[in-house]
Amino acid sequence: MKAYDGMYIGGAWRPAAGPDVIEVVNPADGQVIATVPAGTVEDVDAAVRAARAALPAWAATAPAERATRLAVLRDVLVARQDEIARTVTAELGAPPKLSQTVHAAVPIVVAGSYAELAATYPFEERTGNSTVLHEPVGVVGAITPWNYPLHQIVAKAAPALAAGCTIVVKPAEDTPLVARLLAEAMHEAGVPAGVFNLVTGLGPVAGQALAEHPGVDLVSFTGSTAVGRRIGAVAAAAVKKVALELGGKSANVILPGADLARAVNVGVANVMSNSGQTCSAWTRMLVHRDQYDEAVELAAAAAAKYGDRIGPLVNAKQQERVRGYIEKGVAEGARLVAGGPDAPREQGCFVSPTVFADVTPDMTIAQEEIFGPVLSVLRYEDEEDALRIANGTVYGLAGAVWAADEAQAVAFARRMETGQVDINGGRFNPLAPFGGYKQSGVGRELGVHGLTEYLQTKSLQF
Ligand code: NAD
């Protein structure tokens, strides 16, 4: 067990202002693997001051210099990829292969993409008799969750730095260790003191202090809708910019004529990956009534294969929450065809890969984000019915459409109220804007759209 006592503020590891600590627990076996300081209002204040002090110089650097720092950061992340993967496995419980191929690998791609964008983005444009300058928004306060713990920080920090902003990050309580590794990587990459700062701590203490701090110009939050709503309200009251990446309940729409086995198997894999702890997961599978029974059989068989291959949930509270949803699904009349509420192992926060059939759109498990390895399979009558069900939640983050004919899938996707749709198994694109319609959020991350979130315009007239 390691007891870390510093927070990365103003380019150095500084002791925390208060004595409290947060225990970091490995959810696979319940062992405490480390403690980190529980930051207070004072720590947040020191970090925001450091970020403010560093802002003028960083905002004035040539974009090419910022691009170079980000390229070096990417190289450091490559060099430390194994250590990053091991850390995510230890604090989140992700299987080692997933930690390597997703948790450690995606941030490398994202950091690289912003190295390139910083070098190529036109930070000045002409329109009529004006020159429009794209200037950094200022100091960013980033509050991030535990489900993709490094990706979610890098998806904010890399575009913020590319834009010329400075940043204070408050990572999730469950996964502060990989956030510490990122701070080390920033240091190693030669990012100037105060440009990137890290304060570990509890959401309602350090997170809230960061969201409320008058020295923060933009709050970027990823996490639950409940907390996001509060942060949005705090930011609005202070007339601060805010970006919110919240929950989802995405639909995987399988149209008649699609390759059913492929659509179902890819759909189940999408839900089970990261033990279902993915905001963009396709947790509702929509199947035409003529193919419904076959799809349910395929989904149950696919889920059964996952038995031992998925990791635990992040903590005991999430495990209980997810098992509660499974019990609710049974109570509301859905039919369990794989998994169930009983813990598959005595030790660790595991939940069985679970599939529900006969789910109707009004059921709780068809409406609320469960954030566990739980798939609901819903029946539709025709395309209009499928569209109504697909759009019938408060969320709109992602989705999928499968059809024999790509044009038919695209036509359906155009009518979906959601920020991303994968057509016939289209792959994740780290340059495509990611973010929500409706209550899934405000703003976009990744690629050029993610960069512009951290810029504001100034027009000079000639
Ligand atoms: P959460 O929203 O409470 O935590 C996310 C981040 O917000 C953490 O860093 C946390 O410390 C911070 N936070 C908490 N309260 C805060 C406050 N009052 N002010 C400022 N910051 C605060 O999420 P959780 O409790 O870890 O998970 C609960 C549910 O949220 C999950 O079951 C899931 O449905 C959803 N969730 C969604 C995502 C996503 O990517 N969309 C990620 C994590 C969790």
Short mmCIF file of N, CA and C and ligand atoms in Angstrom, two decimals, residues 143-147 152 170-173 203-204 207-208 221-224 227 230-231 245-247 279 318 321 369 371, ligand 1:
data_model
loop_
_atom_site.label_atom_id
_atom_site.label_comp_id
_atom_site.label_asym_id
_atom_site.label_seq_id
_atom_site.Cartn_x
_atom_site.Cartn_y
_atom_site.Cartn_z
N ILE A 143 -13.79 18.18 -14.08
CA ILE A 143 -14.22 17.21 -13.07
C ILE A 143 -14.58 15.93 -13.82
N THR A 144 -13.90 14.85 -13.47
CA THR A 144 -14.00 13.66 -14.33
C THR A 144 -14.42 12.41 -13.54
N PRO A 145 -14.99 11.43 -14.24
CA PRO A 145 -15.45 10.19 -13.60
C PRO A 145 -14.39 9.08 -13.68
N TRP A 146 -14.78 7.91 -13.21
CA TRP A 146 -13.84 6.79 -13.07
C TRP A 146 -13.94 5.78 -14.19
N ASN A 147 -14.94 5.87 -15.07
CA ASN A 147 -15.17 4.73 -15.97
C ASN A 147 -14.14 4.60 -17.09
N GLN A 152 -10.93 10.28 -20.04
CA GLN A 152 -11.81 11.41 -19.77
C GLN A 152 -11.04 12.66 -19.33
N LYS A 170 -9.92 17.69 -11.24
CA LYS A 170 -10.34 16.97 -10.03
C LYS A 170 -10.85 15.61 -10.51
N PRO A 171 -10.02 14.57 -10.37
CA PRO A 171 -10.43 13.26 -10.88
C PRO A 171 -11.38 12.56 -9.91
N ALA A 172 -12.00 11.49 -10.37
CA ALA A 172 -12.93 10.72 -9.53
C ALA A 172 -12.20 10.12 -8.33
N GLU A 173 -12.92 9.99 -7.23
CA GLU A 173 -12.38 9.43 -5.99
C GLU A 173 -11.82 8.03 -6.20
N GLY A 203 -15.99 14.71 -4.40
CA GLY A 203 -16.82 15.53 -5.28
C GLY A 203 -17.46 16.72 -4.58
N PRO A 204 -18.20 16.46 -3.51
CA PRO A 204 -18.92 17.57 -2.87
C PRO A 204 -18.00 18.58 -2.16
N GLY A 207 -14.55 18.97 -5.72
CA GLY A 207 -15.25 19.16 -7.00
C GLY A 207 -16.11 20.41 -6.96
N GLN A 208 -16.86 20.52 -5.90
CA GLN A 208 -17.75 21.68 -5.78
C GLN A 208 -16.95 22.98 -5.69
N PHE A 221 -17.38 19.02 -17.20
CA PHE A 221 -17.74 17.92 -16.29
C PHE A 221 -18.17 16.69 -17.07
N THR A 222 -17.70 15.53 -16.66
CA THR A 222 -18.24 14.27 -17.16
C THR A 222 -18.66 13.44 -15.97
N GLY A 223 -19.88 12.92 -15.99
CA GLY A 223 -20.36 12.10 -14.87
C GLY A 223 -21.86 11.98 -14.91
N SER A 224 -22.43 11.88 -13.72
CA SER A 224 -23.87 11.61 -13.64
C SER A 224 -24.70 12.86 -13.97
N VAL A 227 -25.34 15.24 -10.82
CA VAL A 227 -24.26 16.19 -10.47
C VAL A 227 -24.10 17.21 -11.59
N ARG A 230 -26.40 20.12 -11.28
CA ARG A 230 -25.98 21.07 -10.24
C ARG A 230 -24.84 21.95 -10.72
N ILE A 231 -23.89 21.31 -11.39
CA ILE A 231 -22.74 22.07 -11.88
C ILE A 231 -23.19 23.09 -12.93
N GLU A 245 -20.78 16.27 -20.07
CA GLU A 245 -20.91 14.96 -20.73
C GLU A 245 -21.60 14.06 -19.72
N LEU A 246 -22.86 13.74 -19.97
CA LEU A 246 -23.63 13.04 -18.94
C LEU A 246 -23.97 11.62 -19.37
N GLY A 247 -25.11 11.14 -18.92
CA GLY A 247 -25.41 9.72 -19.14
C GLY A 247 -25.99 9.42 -20.51
N CYS A 279 -20.76 5.36 -20.87
CA CYS A 279 -21.93 6.23 -21.02
C CYS A 279 -22.58 6.07 -22.38
N GLN A 318 -21.59 0.73 -6.63
CA GLN A 318 -22.08 0.54 -8.00
C GLN A 318 -22.62 -0.88 -8.19
N ARG A 321 -25.99 -0.96 -6.75
CA ARG A 321 -26.89 -0.17 -7.58
C ARG A 321 -27.34 -0.98 -8.80
N GLU A 369 -30.20 4.97 -16.82
CA GLU A 369 -28.85 4.47 -17.06
C GLU A 369 -28.45 3.54 -15.91
N PHE A 371 -25.50 1.49 -15.91
CA PHE A 371 -24.04 1.53 -15.75
C PHE A 371 -23.47 0.22 -15.24
P1 NAD B 1 -20.66 11.41 -10.11
O1 NAD B 1 -21.34 12.26 -11.11
O2 NAD B 1 -21.04 11.56 -8.68
O3 NAD B 1 -19.08 11.64 -10.18
C1 NAD B 1 -18.39 12.19 -11.28
C2 NAD B 1 -17.39 13.23 -10.80
O4 NAD B 1 -18.09 14.31 -10.18
C3 NAD B 1 -16.41 12.73 -9.74
O5 NAD B 1 -15.14 13.31 -9.95
C4 NAD B 1 -17.00 13.23 -8.46
O6 NAD B 1 -16.06 13.41 -7.44
C5 NAD B 1 -17.56 14.58 -8.89
N1 NAD B 1 -18.63 15.11 -8.04
C6 NAD B 1 -19.56 14.45 -7.29
N2 NAD B 1 -20.34 15.29 -6.65
C7 NAD B 1 -19.95 16.55 -6.98
C8 NAD B 1 -20.39 17.86 -6.63
N3 NAD B 1 -21.42 18.05 -5.82
N4 NAD B 1 -19.75 18.93 -7.17
C9 NAD B 1 -18.72 18.75 -8.01
N5 NAD B 1 -18.26 17.54 -8.37
C10 NAD B 1 -18.86 16.45 -7.86
O7 NAD B 1 -20.83 9.91 -10.58
P2 NAD B 1 -20.72 8.57 -9.66
O8 NAD B 1 -21.45 8.73 -8.36
O9 NAD B 1 -19.32 8.21 -9.60
O10 NAD B 1 -21.56 7.56 -10.56
C11 NAD B 1 -22.96 7.51 -10.44
C12 NAD B 1 -23.63 7.31 -11.78
O11 NAD B 1 -23.24 8.32 -12.68
C13 NAD B 1 -23.25 6.05 -12.53
O12 NAD B 1 -23.95 4.94 -12.11
C14 NAD B 1 -23.56 6.41 -13.94
O13 NAD B 1 -24.91 6.24 -14.21
C15 NAD B 1 -23.24 7.86 -13.99
N6 NAD B 1 -21.91 8.09 -14.59
C16 NAD B 1 -21.86 8.49 -15.87
C17 NAD B 1 -20.63 8.68 -16.45
C18 NAD B 1 -20.50 9.13 -17.85
O14 NAD B 1 -19.46 8.96 -18.44
N7 NAD B 1 -21.51 9.71 -18.43
C19 NAD B 1 -19.46 8.48 -15.74
C20 NAD B 1 -19.55 8.07 -14.41
C21 NAD B 1 -20.78 7.90 -13.86
#
